[in-house]
Amino acid sequence: RSTPKPSSAASDVYKRQGSVNVDGGAAANGQRWDVALMGATARVGEHAFRAEISACATGGLRRSFHPTDEDCFVCTFPKSGTTWLQMVCLLVVDERLRSKRSIDAVTEAPWLEAAVATGHCTLRELQDGAYPRNPPRPRRVFKTHATVARFPAAAARRPGGAAAPDPGLKVLVCTRNPKDTCVSLYHHARAMPSETHDYHLTSGWNQFLADFLDGNTAEAEAGDWFDWTLRWHEASLKHPENVLLLHYEAMLKDPAAAVRSVADFLLVDVSDADVALIVERSSFKNMKRDHEAQMADYEKKTGSVTRRPGESAHFRRGEAGGWRSAFSESDAAKFDHLYAIKMAGSGLQHDFG
């Protein structure tokens, strides 16, 4: 299935809802912004996907949002350790969270474009530091799946501009080997409920893999994996003080080293005891437990359906090398051939487990 191009349908929805609003916010009605985004997607039409839903919000952010030197951005291709890196960043920058019983990384470190697109915050609130609406913390952490070219901030705060970005810009990028990314994204798309997602998966694995290799998976809000990854790799080499590139598989092998890298990049002092605690709180087991409890409670209170029955949860395996159970020999050979061509000369390598 080809990735649809943004249409006026999304813009029409925003105008009716008042979602993208510099001066005043649209009511969130107690709904989580991530679930509200599902509903907004469904209202746009059967060819919608999340990148289209956030198109107007992205435009507003790129015109008007000037992050502070204290703001941090977690940037990933979907299903590449996003929530994990959000949690690590939150725990590094705010030691008060380390003793909190349960942390919802999705709401504590919101998806920036989605929060604006669904009316859960306004551009003015963002600029004034009034969002997220939690008790003030030392630094805000935002999530984005943006390409370098669509980074959701005003010109001086973009890592891909002609001029060097402001020194205070901090973007933490996590890349994962594309075979595992593809499999994880496939299961994620299968789990999207048709009641709230117009882009829930209708094709099987073979077609999904072909679309992923072509850069045409509508389920991937970030577009083509190869282009997304190579552009962020280039940005990390060009502006190492602004962009930190982490590898998912390296984080799995040595999570303590990853925590220290994040802390060093964000100029935060952490002790060995701090690192050990952050590693424990951000472990796959603990994050999966907390997230499933949070979503079960949310579904019970609101009657919302966030995953299709019988499909995998948001936290599925959290490992490297699982692609082998999905790829045939010919699948792997085709993937390897394209990977070698696309990545040639970049110097960027991935651990396939």
mmCIF file of C-alpha atoms in Angstrom:
data_model
loop_
_atom_site.group_PDB
_atom_site.id
_atom_site.type_symbol
_atom_site.label_atom_id
_atom_site.label_comp_id
_atom_site.label_asym_id
_atom_site.label_seq_id
_atom_site.Cartn_x
_atom_site.Cartn_y
_atom_site.Cartn_z
ATOM 1 C CA ARG A 1 0.000 0.000 0.000
ATOM 2 C CA SER A 2 1.382 3.396 -0.948
ATOM 3 C CA THR A 3 1.818 6.083 1.656
ATOM 4 C CA PRO A 4 -0.916 8.680 1.082
ATOM 5 C CA LYS A 5 0.052 12.283 0.606
ATOM 6 C CA PRO A 6 -1.324 14.857 3.059
ATOM 7 C CA SER A 7 -4.667 16.179 1.875
ATOM 8 C CA SER A 8 -7.006 19.006 2.782
ATOM 9 C CA ALA A 9 -9.139 16.534 4.742
ATOM 10 C CA ALA A 10 -6.841 16.713 7.754
ATOM 11 C CA SER A 11 -6.825 20.492 7.637
ATOM 12 C CA ASP A 12 -10.638 20.548 7.528
ATOM 13 C CA VAL A 13 -10.798 18.416 10.667
ATOM 14 C CA TYR A 14 -8.423 20.742 12.498
ATOM 15 C CA LYS A 15 -10.493 23.790 11.519
ATOM 16 C CA ARG A 16 -13.674 22.186 12.833
ATOM 17 C CA GLN A 17 -12.076 21.040 16.068
ATOM 18 C CA GLY A 18 -9.933 24.084 16.747
ATOM 19 C CA SER A 19 -7.124 21.661 17.567
ATOM 20 C CA VAL A 20 -4.157 23.564 16.166
ATOM 21 C CA ASN A 21 -4.606 26.845 17.943
ATOM 22 C CA VAL A 22 -1.918 29.287 19.009
ATOM 23 C CA ASP A 23 -4.076 31.231 21.453
ATOM 24 C CA GLY A 24 -6.538 28.814 23.030
ATOM 25 C CA GLY A 25 -6.771 25.069 23.497
ATOM 26 C CA ALA A 26 -9.404 22.606 22.378
ATOM 27 C CA ALA A 27 -10.912 20.624 25.227
ATOM 28 C CA ALA A 28 -9.301 17.236 25.749
ATOM 29 C CA ASN A 29 -12.406 15.895 27.564
ATOM 30 C CA GLY A 30 -10.279 13.749 29.844
ATOM 31 C CA GLN A 31 -9.055 11.654 26.958
ATOM 32 C CA ARG A 32 -5.420 10.638 26.571
ATOM 33 C CA TRP A 33 -3.914 12.508 23.622
ATOM 34 C CA ASP A 34 -2.548 9.264 22.138
ATOM 35 C CA VAL A 35 -6.034 7.740 22.081
ATOM 36 C CA ALA A 36 -7.542 11.009 20.848
ATOM 37 C CA LEU A 37 -5.137 10.812 17.917
ATOM 38 C CA MET A 38 -6.630 7.448 16.962
ATOM 39 C CA GLY A 39 -10.085 8.989 16.852
ATOM 40 C CA ALA A 40 -8.868 11.998 14.893
ATOM 41 C CA THR A 41 -7.289 9.642 12.389
ATOM 42 C CA ALA A 42 -10.574 7.825 11.925
ATOM 43 C CA ARG A 43 -12.456 11.076 11.279
ATOM 44 C CA VAL A 44 -10.198 12.176 8.439
ATOM 45 C CA GLY A 45 -11.019 9.272 6.146
ATOM 46 C CA GLU A 46 -9.967 5.833 5.116
ATOM 47 C CA HIS A 47 -6.663 6.958 3.561
ATOM 48 C CA ALA A 48 -5.480 8.836 6.647
ATOM 49 C CA PHE A 49 -2.429 8.031 8.707
ATOM 50 C CA ARG A 50 -0.778 9.746 11.657
ATOM 51 C CA ALA A 51 1.676 11.820 9.645
ATOM 52 C CA GLU A 52 -1.269 13.429 7.852
ATOM 53 C CA ILE A 53 -3.102 14.067 11.102
ATOM 54 C CA SER A 54 -0.113 15.954 12.496
ATOM 55 C CA ALA A 55 0.692 17.857 9.284
ATOM 56 C CA CYS A 56 -0.971 21.106 10.360
ATOM 57 C CA ALA A 57 0.468 20.792 13.861
ATOM 58 C CA THR A 58 3.954 20.276 12.436
ATOM 59 C CA GLY A 59 3.593 23.385 10.309
ATOM 60 C CA GLY A 60 2.599 25.433 13.323
ATOM 61 C CA LEU A 61 5.447 24.072 15.423
ATOM 62 C CA ARG A 62 7.993 24.809 12.696
ATOM 63 C CA ARG A 63 6.726 28.378 12.428
ATOM 64 C CA SER A 64 6.205 29.230 16.060
ATOM 65 C CA PHE A 65 7.790 26.836 18.563
ATOM 66 C CA HIS A 66 11.127 27.897 20.052
ATOM 67 C CA PRO A 67 12.207 25.204 22.544
ATOM 68 C CA THR A 68 14.284 26.306 25.508
ATOM 69 C CA ASP A 69 17.824 25.157 26.217
ATOM 70 C CA GLU A 70 16.353 22.816 28.836
ATOM 71 C CA ASP A 71 14.051 20.941 26.452
ATOM 72 C CA CYS A 72 15.032 17.460 25.226
ATOM 73 C CA PHE A 73 13.715 15.583 22.190
ATOM 74 C CA VAL A 74 13.567 11.807 21.865
ATOM 75 C CA CYS A 75 13.471 11.069 18.144
ATOM 76 C CA THR A 76 13.037 7.577 16.705
ATOM 77 C CA PHE A 77 11.708 5.709 13.731
ATOM 78 C CA PRO A 78 8.561 3.971 15.067
ATOM 79 C CA LYS A 79 9.171 0.759 17.054
ATOM 80 C CA SER A 80 12.823 1.513 17.703
ATOM 81 C CA GLY A 81 13.035 1.863 21.466
ATOM 82 C CA THR A 82 10.987 5.054 21.632
ATOM 83 C CA THR A 83 9.266 4.582 24.983
ATOM 84 C CA TRP A 84 12.407 3.096 26.501
ATOM 85 C CA LEU A 85 14.483 6.143 25.594
ATOM 86 C CA GLN A 86 11.687 8.454 26.773
ATOM 87 C CA MET A 87 11.799 6.736 30.163
ATOM 88 C CA VAL A 88 15.589 6.885 30.415
ATOM 89 C CA CYS A 89 15.588 10.611 29.604
ATOM 90 C CA LEU A 90 12.819 11.351 32.108
ATOM 91 C CA LEU A 91 14.645 9.488 34.868
ATOM 92 C CA VAL A 92 17.940 11.199 34.037
ATOM 93 C CA VAL A 93 16.615 14.764 34.042
ATOM 94 C CA ASP A 94 14.218 14.481 37.006
ATOM 95 C CA GLU A 95 15.416 12.518 40.016
ATOM 96 C CA ARG A 96 12.001 12.954 41.657
ATOM 97 C CA LEU A 97 10.530 10.508 39.142
ATOM 98 C CA ARG A 98 12.923 7.779 40.269
ATOM 99 C CA SER A 99 10.920 7.224 43.435
ATOM 100 C CA LYS A 100 7.502 7.493 41.763
ATOM 101 C CA ARG A 101 5.555 4.233 41.958
ATOM 102 C CA SER A 102 4.483 4.225 38.304
ATOM 103 C CA ILE A 103 5.603 6.455 35.434
ATOM 104 C CA ASP A 104 3.609 6.879 32.230
ATOM 105 C CA ALA A 105 6.324 7.849 29.768
ATOM 106 C CA VAL A 106 3.752 8.395 27.018
ATOM 107 C CA THR A 107 2.130 11.293 28.879
ATOM 108 C CA GLU A 108 5.167 12.499 30.849
ATOM 109 C CA ALA A 109 7.153 12.861 27.614
ATOM 110 C CA PRO A 110 4.405 13.542 25.062
ATOM 111 C CA TRP A 111 4.525 13.069 21.320
ATOM 112 C CA LEU A 112 4.807 16.723 20.408
ATOM 113 C CA GLU A 113 3.026 16.849 17.053
ATOM 114 C CA ALA A 114 0.236 14.553 18.270
ATOM 115 C CA ALA A 115 -0.404 16.528 21.455
ATOM 116 C CA VAL A 116 -0.856 19.709 19.408
ATOM 117 C CA ALA A 117 -2.865 17.986 16.663
ATOM 118 C CA THR A 118 -5.410 16.579 19.136
ATOM 119 C CA GLY A 119 -5.842 19.825 21.044
ATOM 120 C CA HIS A 120 -4.229 18.576 24.239
ATOM 121 C CA CYS A 121 -1.943 21.571 24.187
ATOM 122 C CA THR A 122 -1.548 24.747 22.170
ATOM 123 C CA LEU A 123 1.498 26.328 20.645
ATOM 124 C CA ARG A 124 1.191 29.152 23.165
ATOM 125 C CA GLU A 125 1.153 26.720 26.093
ATOM 126 C CA LEU A 126 4.237 25.030 24.723
ATOM 127 C CA GLN A 127 6.062 28.305 24.264
ATOM 128 C CA ASP A 128 5.069 29.536 27.726
ATOM 129 C CA GLY A 129 6.246 26.306 29.370
ATOM 130 C CA ALA A 130 2.712 25.446 30.523
ATOM 131 C CA TYR A 131 2.741 22.011 28.866
ATOM 132 C CA PRO A 132 3.100 19.230 29.909
ATOM 133 C CA ARG A 133 0.837 20.195 32.807
ATOM 134 C CA ASN A 134 2.618 18.094 35.401
ATOM 135 C CA PRO A 135 4.380 19.743 38.358
ATOM 136 C CA PRO A 136 7.335 21.693 36.927
ATOM 137 C CA ARG A 137 10.388 19.518 36.333
ATOM 138 C CA PRO A 138 13.959 20.595 35.630
ATOM 139 C CA ARG A 139 13.580 19.848 31.919
ATOM 140 C CA ARG A 140 10.821 18.925 29.494
ATOM 141 C CA VAL A 141 11.118 15.776 27.388
ATOM 142 C CA PHE A 142 9.249 15.470 24.086
ATOM 143 C CA LYS A 143 8.878 12.592 21.651
ATOM 144 C CA THR A 144 8.846 12.871 17.867
ATOM 145 C CA HIS A 145 9.147 10.523 14.901
ATOM 146 C CA ALA A 146 10.068 13.410 12.617
ATOM 147 C CA THR A 147 12.566 13.244 9.815
ATOM 148 C CA VAL A 148 15.401 15.756 9.984
ATOM 149 C CA ALA A 149 13.590 17.807 7.347
ATOM 150 C CA ARG A 150 10.364 17.935 9.397
ATOM 151 C CA PHE A 151 11.784 18.522 12.870
ATOM 152 C CA PRO A 152 9.014 20.257 14.875
ATOM 153 C CA ALA A 153 10.707 23.495 15.904
ATOM 154 C CA ALA A 154 11.443 26.953 14.522
ATOM 155 C CA ALA A 155 14.433 27.372 12.206
ATOM 156 C CA ALA A 156 17.125 28.184 14.783
ATOM 157 C CA ARG A 157 16.231 25.031 16.684
ATOM 158 C CA ARG A 158 16.435 22.579 13.805
ATOM 159 C CA PRO A 159 19.329 20.172 13.329
ATOM 160 C CA GLY A 160 18.963 20.045 9.543
ATOM 161 C CA GLY A 161 19.159 23.697 8.591
ATOM 162 C CA ALA A 162 21.857 25.421 6.587
ATOM 163 C CA ALA A 163 23.226 27.089 9.719
ATOM 164 C CA ALA A 164 24.317 25.282 12.871
ATOM 165 C CA PRO A 165 21.447 24.931 15.353
ATOM 166 C CA ASP A 166 21.483 26.734 18.694
ATOM 167 C CA PRO A 167 23.939 25.059 21.101
ATOM 168 C CA GLY A 168 21.164 24.243 23.580
ATOM 169 C CA LEU A 169 19.253 21.961 21.194
ATOM 170 C CA LYS A 170 19.362 18.370 22.469
ATOM 171 C CA VAL A 171 17.990 15.549 20.288
ATOM 172 C CA LEU A 172 18.445 11.920 21.308
ATOM 173 C CA VAL A 173 18.003 9.545 18.374
ATOM 174 C CA CYS A 174 17.698 5.776 18.688
ATOM 175 C CA THR A 175 18.185 3.514 15.684
ATOM 176 C CA ARG A 176 17.317 -0.193 15.595
ATOM 177 C CA ASN A 177 18.232 -2.791 13.009
ATOM 178 C CA PRO A 178 15.589 -2.494 10.289
ATOM 179 C CA LYS A 179 14.628 -6.174 10.202
ATOM 180 C CA ASP A 180 13.486 -6.141 13.827
ATOM 181 C CA THR A 181 11.976 -2.695 13.291
ATOM 182 C CA CYS A 182 9.927 -4.001 10.373
ATOM 183 C CA VAL A 183 8.637 -7.029 12.297
ATOM 184 C CA SER A 184 7.788 -4.957 15.363
ATOM 185 C CA LEU A 185 5.987 -2.365 13.250
ATOM 186 C CA TYR A 186 4.021 -5.136 11.527
ATOM 187 C CA HIS A 187 2.733 -6.477 14.848
ATOM 188 C CA HIS A 188 2.038 -2.940 16.066
ATOM 189 C CA ALA A 189 -0.044 -2.220 12.962
ATOM 190 C CA ARG A 190 -1.943 -5.510 13.322
ATOM 191 C CA ALA A 191 -2.912 -4.543 16.864
ATOM 192 C CA MET A 192 -4.490 -1.215 15.918
ATOM 193 C CA PRO A 193 -8.269 -1.432 16.415
ATOM 194 C CA SER A 194 -10.344 -0.786 13.303
ATOM 195 C CA GLU A 195 -12.829 1.156 15.427
ATOM 196 C CA THR A 196 -10.344 3.981 15.927
ATOM 197 C CA HIS A 197 -7.667 3.532 13.270
ATOM 198 C CA ASP A 198 -8.290 3.867 9.576
ATOM 199 C CA TYR A 199 -4.772 2.662 8.876
ATOM 200 C CA HIS A 200 -5.072 -0.598 10.791
ATOM 201 C CA LEU A 201 -3.293 -3.308 8.844
ATOM 202 C CA THR A 202 -5.253 -4.965 6.081
ATOM 203 C CA SER A 203 -2.378 -6.674 4.246
ATOM 204 C CA GLY A 204 -0.375 -9.729 5.259
ATOM 205 C CA TRP A 205 3.307 -9.999 6.104
ATOM 206 C CA ASN A 206 4.576 -10.360 2.519
ATOM 207 C CA GLN A 207 2.900 -7.171 1.334
ATOM 208 C CA PHE A 208 3.893 -5.310 4.491
ATOM 209 C CA LEU A 209 7.542 -6.261 4.017
ATOM 210 C CA ALA A 210 7.441 -5.190 0.367
ATOM 211 C CA ASP A 211 5.945 -1.850 1.370
ATOM 212 C CA PHE A 212 8.566 -1.370 4.095
ATOM 213 C CA LEU A 213 11.377 -1.975 1.610
ATOM 214 C CA ASP A 214 9.773 0.519 -0.772
ATOM 215 C CA GLY A 215 9.384 3.104 2.010
ATOM 216 C CA ASN A 216 5.619 2.972 1.562
ATOM 217 C CA THR A 217 4.286 1.639 4.855
ATOM 218 C CA ALA A 218 1.465 3.961 5.859
ATOM 219 C CA GLU A 219 1.817 2.530 9.382
ATOM 220 C CA ALA A 220 5.279 4.115 9.668
ATOM 221 C CA GLU A 221 4.613 7.738 10.455
ATOM 222 C CA ALA A 222 8.238 8.547 9.610
ATOM 223 C CA GLY A 223 8.264 7.324 6.002
ATOM 224 C CA ASP A 224 11.245 5.490 4.520
ATOM 225 C CA TRP A 225 13.478 3.819 7.146
ATOM 226 C CA PHE A 226 16.672 4.180 5.119
ATOM 227 C CA ASP A 227 16.262 7.876 4.391
ATOM 228 C CA TRP A 228 15.104 8.628 7.948
ATOM 229 C CA THR A 229 18.064 6.812 9.479
ATOM 230 C CA LEU A 230 20.744 8.127 7.139
ATOM 231 C CA ARG A 231 19.657 11.747 7.533
ATOM 232 C CA TRP A 232 19.729 11.521 11.333
ATOM 233 C CA HIS A 233 23.076 9.743 11.200
ATOM 234 C CA GLU A 234 24.443 12.614 9.121
ATOM 235 C CA ALA A 235 23.005 15.139 11.592
ATOM 236 C CA SER A 236 24.692 13.366 14.507
ATOM 237 C CA LEU A 237 28.049 13.532 12.724
ATOM 238 C CA LYS A 238 27.615 17.161 11.701
ATOM 239 C CA HIS A 239 26.282 18.388 15.059
ATOM 240 C CA PRO A 240 27.436 15.964 17.791
ATOM 241 C CA GLU A 241 26.748 18.533 20.511
ATOM 242 C CA ASN A 242 23.095 18.671 19.402
ATOM 243 C CA VAL A 243 22.306 15.129 18.240
ATOM 244 C CA LEU A 244 23.191 11.901 20.060
ATOM 245 C CA LEU A 245 22.739 8.693 18.047
ATOM 246 C CA LEU A 246 22.135 5.574 20.146
ATOM 247 C CA HIS A 247 21.762 1.983 18.972
ATOM 248 C CA TYR A 248 18.921 -0.103 20.368
ATOM 249 C CA GLU A 249 20.970 -3.296 20.374
ATOM 250 C CA ALA A 250 23.861 -1.619 22.222
ATOM 251 C CA MET A 251 21.383 -0.348 24.804
ATOM 252 C CA LEU A 252 20.165 -3.910 25.317
ATOM 253 C CA LYS A 253 23.696 -5.216 25.805
ATOM 254 C CA ASP A 254 24.816 -2.477 28.206
ATOM 255 C CA PRO A 255 21.914 -0.371 29.493
ATOM 256 C CA ALA A 256 24.117 1.255 32.152
ATOM 257 C CA ALA A 257 26.470 2.584 29.478
ATOM 258 C CA ALA A 258 23.464 3.939 27.571
ATOM 259 C CA VAL A 259 22.201 5.754 30.676
ATOM 260 C CA ARG A 260 25.619 7.322 31.192
ATOM 261 C CA SER A 261 25.749 8.405 27.533
ATOM 262 C CA VAL A 262 22.353 10.070 27.855
ATOM 263 C CA ALA A 263 23.344 11.794 31.110
ATOM 264 C CA ASP A 264 26.645 13.017 29.678
ATOM 265 C CA PHE A 265 24.922 14.353 26.557
ATOM 266 C CA LEU A 266 22.322 16.183 28.657
ATOM 267 C CA LEU A 267 25.016 17.474 31.017
ATOM 268 C CA VAL A 268 23.474 15.760 34.057
ATOM 269 C CA ASP A 269 25.631 14.295 36.833
ATOM 270 C CA VAL A 270 24.587 10.776 37.849
ATOM 271 C CA SER A 271 26.176 8.478 40.410
ATOM 272 C CA ASP A 272 26.633 4.729 40.003
ATOM 273 C CA ALA A 273 23.629 4.267 42.291
ATOM 274 C CA ASP A 274 21.567 6.624 40.099
ATOM 275 C CA VAL A 275 22.528 4.678 36.995
ATOM 276 C CA ALA A 276 21.586 1.343 38.582
ATOM 277 C CA LEU A 277 18.208 2.717 39.658
ATOM 278 C CA ILE A 278 17.479 4.202 36.219
ATOM 279 C CA VAL A 279 18.391 0.905 34.543
ATOM 280 C CA GLU A 280 16.019 -0.962 36.841
ATOM 281 C CA ARG A 281 13.132 1.483 36.485
ATOM 282 C CA SER A 282 13.481 1.535 32.686
ATOM 283 C CA SER A 283 13.798 -2.238 32.270
ATOM 284 C CA PHE A 284 11.521 -3.899 29.725
ATOM 285 C CA LYS A 285 9.837 -5.975 32.437
ATOM 286 C CA ASN A 286 8.953 -2.978 34.591
ATOM 287 C CA MET A 287 7.894 -0.755 31.727
ATOM 288 C CA LYS A 288 5.684 -3.472 30.209
ATOM 289 C CA ARG A 289 4.020 -4.122 33.576
ATOM 290 C CA ASP A 290 3.341 -0.438 34.235
ATOM 291 C CA HIS A 291 2.138 0.332 30.722
ATOM 292 C CA GLU A 292 -0.307 -2.576 30.610
ATOM 293 C CA ALA A 293 -1.713 -1.623 34.022
ATOM 294 C CA GLN A 294 -2.093 1.999 32.921
ATOM 295 C CA MET A 295 -3.870 1.094 29.687
ATOM 296 C CA ALA A 296 -6.137 -1.457 31.391
ATOM 297 C CA ASP A 297 -7.171 1.202 33.888
ATOM 298 C CA TYR A 298 -7.735 3.718 31.105
ATOM 299 C CA GLU A 299 -9.864 1.306 29.076
ATOM 300 C CA LYS A 300 -11.920 0.431 32.154
ATOM 301 C CA LYS A 301 -12.597 4.083 32.962
ATOM 302 C CA THR A 302 -13.369 5.256 29.434
ATOM 303 C CA GLY A 303 -14.577 2.192 27.560
ATOM 304 C CA SER A 304 -11.941 2.854 24.887
ATOM 305 C CA VAL A 305 -10.377 0.037 22.892
ATOM 306 C CA THR A 306 -6.639 0.593 22.397
ATOM 307 C CA ARG A 307 -5.561 -2.798 20.972
ATOM 308 C CA ARG A 308 -7.314 -5.460 18.910
ATOM 309 C CA PRO A 309 -8.137 -8.562 20.984
ATOM 310 C CA GLY A 310 -5.633 -11.364 20.575
ATOM 311 C CA GLU A 311 -2.890 -9.150 19.159
ATOM 312 C CA SER A 312 0.400 -8.276 20.809
ATOM 313 C CA ALA A 313 0.695 -5.529 23.401
ATOM 314 C CA HIS A 314 2.569 -2.265 22.877
ATOM 315 C CA PHE A 315 5.538 -3.859 24.644
ATOM 316 C CA ARG A 316 5.972 -7.112 22.739
ATOM 317 C CA ARG A 317 9.453 -8.642 23.180
ATOM 318 C CA GLY A 318 12.097 -5.976 23.567
ATOM 319 C CA GLU A 319 14.911 -8.063 22.110
ATOM 320 C CA ALA A 320 17.250 -8.279 19.140
ATOM 321 C CA GLY A 321 17.180 -10.922 16.416
ATOM 322 C CA GLY A 322 13.491 -11.801 16.598
ATOM 323 C CA TRP A 323 13.178 -11.067 12.872
ATOM 324 C CA ARG A 324 14.423 -14.602 12.141
ATOM 325 C CA SER A 325 11.051 -16.067 13.086
ATOM 326 C CA ALA A 326 9.278 -13.895 10.495
ATOM 327 C CA PHE A 327 11.721 -13.645 7.566
ATOM 328 C CA SER A 328 12.084 -16.425 5.014
ATOM 329 C CA GLU A 329 15.482 -17.051 3.462
ATOM 330 C CA SER A 330 14.472 -15.151 0.347
ATOM 331 C CA ASP A 331 13.053 -12.291 2.463
ATOM 332 C CA ALA A 332 16.346 -11.945 4.297
ATOM 333 C CA ALA A 333 18.402 -12.072 1.096
ATOM 334 C CA LYS A 334 16.287 -9.362 -0.562
ATOM 335 C CA PHE A 335 16.479 -7.203 2.553
ATOM 336 C CA ASP A 336 20.248 -7.655 2.877
ATOM 337 C CA HIS A 337 20.784 -6.710 -0.762
ATOM 338 C CA LEU A 338 18.828 -3.457 -0.423
ATOM 339 C CA TYR A 339 20.445 -2.664 2.943
ATOM 340 C CA ALA A 340 23.929 -3.018 1.424
ATOM 341 C CA ILE A 341 23.033 -0.670 -1.435
ATOM 342 C CA LYS A 342 21.274 1.973 0.668
ATOM 343 C CA MET A 343 23.827 2.068 3.491
ATOM 344 C CA ALA A 344 26.943 1.894 1.314
ATOM 345 C CA GLY A 345 29.497 4.526 2.231
ATOM 346 C CA SER A 346 27.577 5.801 5.269
ATOM 347 C CA GLY A 347 29.766 4.126 7.862
ATOM 348 C CA LEU A 348 26.607 3.268 9.812
ATOM 349 C CA GLN A 349 26.285 -0.355 10.871
ATOM 350 C CA HIS A 350 23.548 -2.257 12.690
ATOM 351 C CA ASP A 351 23.610 -5.340 14.885
ATOM 352 C CA PHE A 352 21.066 -7.846 13.521
ATOM 353 C CA GLY A 353 21.263 -10.067 16.573
#
